[in-house]
Tab-separated table of N, CA and C in Angstrom:
chain	number	residue	atom	x	y	z
R	90	MET	N	14.675	75.003	227.191
R	90	MET	CA	14.198	74.466	228.448
R	90	MET	C	13.339	75.527	229.134
R	91	THR	N	12.203	75.106	229.627
R	91	THR	CA	11.288	76.040	230.274
R	91	THR	C	11.698	76.299	231.721
R	92	ILE	N	11.120	77.322	232.272
R	92	ILE	CA	11.378	77.650	233.675
R	92	ILE	C	10.961	76.492	234.568
R	93	ALA	N	9.800	75.906	234.261
R	93	ALA	CA	9.328	74.781	235.067
R	93	ALA	C	10.318	73.625	235.016
R	94	SER	N	10.878	73.359	233.858
R	94	SER	CA	11.876	72.289	233.730
R	94	SER	C	13.109	72.593	234.561
R	95	ASN	N	13.546	73.828	234.533
R	95	ASN	CA	14.709	74.231	235.337
R	95	ASN	C	14.434	74.066	236.824
R	96	VAL	N	13.240	74.451	237.249
R	96	VAL	CA	12.873	74.321	238.664
R	96	VAL	C	12.836	72.853	239.061
R	97	LYS	N	12.268	72.011	238.210
R	97	LYS	CA	12.196	70.582	238.512
R	97	LYS	C	13.582	69.951	238.543
R	98	GLN	N	14.448	70.374	237.641
R	98	GLN	CA	15.812	69.861	237.631
R	98	GLN	C	16.559	70.280	238.901
R	99	THR	N	16.366	71.511	239.313
R	99	THR	CA	16.984	72.000	240.546
R	99	THR	C	16.463	71.218	241.746
R	100	LEU	N	15.165	70.961	241.762
R	100	LEU	CA	14.557	70.203	242.848
R	100	LEU	C	15.135	68.790	242.914
R	101	ALA	N	15.297	68.157	241.769
R	101	ALA	CA	15.886	66.813	241.737
R	101	ALA	C	17.318	66.832	242.266
R	102	SER	N	18.082	67.846	241.892
R	102	SER	CA	19.460	67.967	242.388
R	102	SER	C	19.485	68.151	243.895
R	103	LEU	N	18.599	68.984	244.407
R	103	LEU	CA	18.543	69.217	245.849
R	103	LEU	C	18.154	67.959	246.612
R	104	LYS	N	17.272	67.153	246.036
R	104	LYS	CA	16.887	65.905	246.693
R	104	LYS	C	18.065	64.933	246.728
R	105	GLY	N	18.892	64.972	245.692
R	105	GLY	CA	20.112	64.165	245.699
R	105	GLY	C	21.066	64.624	246.789
R	106	ILE	N	21.198	65.923	246.929
R	106	ILE	CA	22.043	66.483	247.989
R	106	ILE	C	21.494	66.097	249.359
R	107	GLU	N	20.180	66.163	249.502
R	107	GLU	CA	19.539	65.775	250.757
R	107	GLU	C	19.889	64.330	251.113
R	108	SER	N	19.794	63.440	250.144
R	108	SER	CA	20.114	62.028	250.381
R	108	SER	C	21.572	61.846	250.786
R	109	THR	N	22.456	62.551	250.108
R	109	THR	CA	23.876	62.461	250.420
R	109	THR	C	24.156	62.944	251.842
R	110	LEU	N	23.550	64.047	252.234
R	110	LEU	CA	23.746	64.558	253.594
R	110	LEU	C	23.229	63.572	254.637
R	111	LYS	N	22.110	62.911	254.335
R	111	LYS	CA	21.570	61.914	255.268
R	111	LYS	C	22.551	60.760	255.434
R	112	ILE	N	23.108	60.303	254.327
R	112	ILE	CA	24.075	59.207	254.388
R	112	ILE	C	25.305	59.623	255.188
R	113	TYR	N	25.819	60.814	254.906
R	113	TYR	CA	27.003	61.291	255.625
R	113	TYR	C	26.733	61.439	257.117
R	114	SER	N	25.558	61.922	257.463
R	114	SER	CA	25.269	62.112	258.893
R	114	SER	C	25.159	60.775	259.622
R	115	VAL	N	24.692	59.757	258.929
R	115	VAL	CA	24.575	58.431	259.548
R	115	VAL	C	25.947	57.762	259.646
R	116	GLN	N	26.760	57.931	258.608
R	116	GLN	CA	28.052	57.248	258.566
R	116	GLN	C	29.132	57.919	259.413
R	117	SER	N	28.968	59.181	259.704
R	117	SER	CA	29.997	59.917	260.432
R	117	SER	C	30.095	59.434	261.877
R	118	ARG	N	31.322	59.324	262.344
R	118	ARG	CA	31.550	58.913	263.732
R	118	ARG	C	31.823	60.111	264.628
R	119	ASN	N	32.201	61.205	264.013
R	119	ASN	CA	32.532	62.416	264.748
R	119	ASN	C	31.246	63.175	265.070
R	120	LYS	N	31.025	63.461	266.336
R	120	LYS	CA	29.784	64.133	266.746
R	120	LYS	C	29.661	65.526	266.147
R	121	GLU	N	30.774	66.222	266.036
R	121	GLU	CA	30.744	67.574	265.456
R	121	GLU	C	30.351	67.517	263.980
R	122	GLU	N	30.892	66.531	263.255
R	122	GLU	CA	30.528	66.369	261.847
R	122	GLU	C	29.049	66.042	261.710
R	123	LYS	N	28.566	65.116	262.552
R	123	LYS	CA	27.144	64.763	262.513
R	123	LYS	C	26.270	65.994	262.712
R	124	LYS	N	26.671	66.829	263.645
R	124	LYS	CA	25.914	68.043	263.940
R	124	LYS	C	25.864	68.956	262.711
R	125	VAL	N	27.010	69.137	262.065
R	125	VAL	CA	27.074	69.998	260.874
R	125	VAL	C	26.210	69.421	259.760
R	126	TYR	N	26.329	68.122	259.511
R	126	TYR	CA	25.518	67.493	258.460
R	126	TYR	C	24.025	67.659	258.736
R	127	LYS	N	23.629	67.464	259.978
R	127	LYS	CA	22.209	67.585	260.319
R	127	LYS	C	21.704	69.021	260.185
R	128	GLU	N	22.540	69.983	260.562
R	128	GLU	CA	22.154	71.391	260.406
R	128	GLU	C	21.982	71.739	258.931
R	129	GLU	N	22.928	71.299	258.116
R	129	GLU	CA	22.836	71.585	256.682
R	129	GLU	C	21.692	70.826	256.037
R	130	LEU	N	21.393	69.654	256.557
R	130	LEU	CA	20.256	68.889	256.066
R	130	LEU	C	18.956	69.658	256.303
R	131	GLN	N	18.831	70.271	257.463
R	131	GLN	CA	17.646	71.078	257.753
R	131	GLN	C	17.530	72.255	256.788
R	132	THR	N	18.662	72.865	256.467
R	132	THR	CA	18.664	73.978	255.520
R	132	THR	C	18.201	73.508	254.148
R	133	VAL	N	18.751	72.383	253.687
R	133	VAL	CA	18.381	71.854	252.373
R	133	VAL	C	16.905	71.457	252.357
R	134	GLU	N	16.418	70.857	253.430
R	134	GLU	CA	15.003	70.473	253.500
R	134	GLU	C	14.092	71.693	253.416
R	135	ALA	N	14.491	72.783	254.039
R	135	ALA	CA	13.693	74.015	253.977
R	135	ALA	C	13.676	74.567	252.548
R	136	VAL	N	14.815	74.529	251.882
R	136	VAL	CA	14.882	75.010	250.501
R	136	VAL	C	14.033	74.126	249.596
R	137	ILE	N	14.102	72.817	249.795
R	137	ILE	CA	13.286	71.886	249.002
R	137	ILE	C	11.812	72.196	249.190
R	138	SER	N	11.407	72.416	250.414
R	138	SER	CA	10.008	72.739	250.699
R	138	SER	C	9.585	74.024	249.988
R	139	ASP	N	10.431	75.030	250.043
R	139	ASP	CA	10.130	76.297	249.372
R	139	ASP	C	10.004	76.109	247.862
R	140	ILE	N	10.913	75.348	247.279
R	140	ILE	CA	10.877	75.143	245.832
R	140	ILE	C	9.671	74.300	245.435
R	141	GLU	N	9.314	73.296	246.240
R	141	GLU	CA	8.121	72.505	245.941
R	141	GLU	C	6.873	73.377	245.967
R	142	ASN	N	6.792	74.280	246.937
R	142	ASN	CA	5.654	75.203	246.989
R	142	ASN	C	5.636	76.133	245.788
R	143	ARG	N	6.807	76.613	245.412
R	143	ARG	CA	6.903	77.486	244.237
R	143	ARG	C	6.511	76.738	242.968
R	144	LEU	N	6.897	75.482	242.856
R	144	LEU	CA	6.548	74.672	241.698
R	144	LEU	C	5.040	74.467	241.616
R	145	LYS	N	4.406	74.231	242.758
R	145	LYS	CA	2.946	74.097	242.775
R	145	LYS	C	2.278	75.377	242.286
R	146	THR	N	2.793	76.511	242.745
R	146	THR	CA	2.254	77.809	242.299
R	146	THR	C	2.465	77.979	240.804
R	147	LEU	N	3.646	77.644	240.340
R	147	LEU	CA	3.970	77.769	238.918
R	147	LEU	C	3.046	76.897	238.076
R	148	GLU	N	2.824	75.664	238.508
R	148	GLU	CA	1.937	74.764	237.768
R	148	GLU	C	0.492	75.229	237.810
R	149	PHE	N	0.085	75.844	238.912
R	149	PHE	CA	-1.278	76.371	239.009
R	149	PHE	C	-1.463	77.556	238.064
R	150	GLU	N	-0.460	78.433	238.042
R	150	GLU	CA	-0.548	79.631	237.204
R	150	GLU	C	-0.342	79.322	235.726
R	151	GLU	N	0.452	78.305	235.441
R	151	GLU	CA	0.755	77.912	234.065
R	151	GLU	C	0.465	76.422	233.905
R	152	PRO	N	-0.810	76.049	233.717
R	152	PRO	CA	-1.197	74.625	233.684
R	152	PRO	C	-0.462	73.792	232.627
R	153	GLN	N	0.050	74.424	231.583
R	153	GLN	CA	0.755	73.661	230.555
R	153	GLN	C	2.033	73.019	231.080
R	154	TYR	N	2.549	73.496	232.225
R	154	TYR	CA	3.768	72.937	232.800
R	154	TYR	C	3.491	71.753	233.721
R	155	LYS	N	2.246	71.538	234.056
R	155	LYS	CA	1.905	70.481	235.013
R	155	LYS	C	2.239	69.109	234.432
R	156	GLY	N	2.964	68.339	235.227
R	156	GLY	CA	3.288	66.985	234.849
R	156	GLY	C	4.413	66.838	233.850
R	157	ASN	N	5.009	67.922	233.424
R	157	ASN	CA	6.107	67.819	232.451
R	157	ASN	C	7.432	67.699	233.164
């Protein structure tokens, strides 16, 4: 497995986590829980953004990984 594949797999996992946190924050009735879910959601979104930027750089530097 290439580095690009590992990065893409990690990105897919993080997007799944992001979706789960969104569902939990909507379904939670406890305000404190909602707050925690939303804070962690922001953290995950920032990490996703960083990894997406890194993936773009990786694909630019190594064109053979683009689209795989």
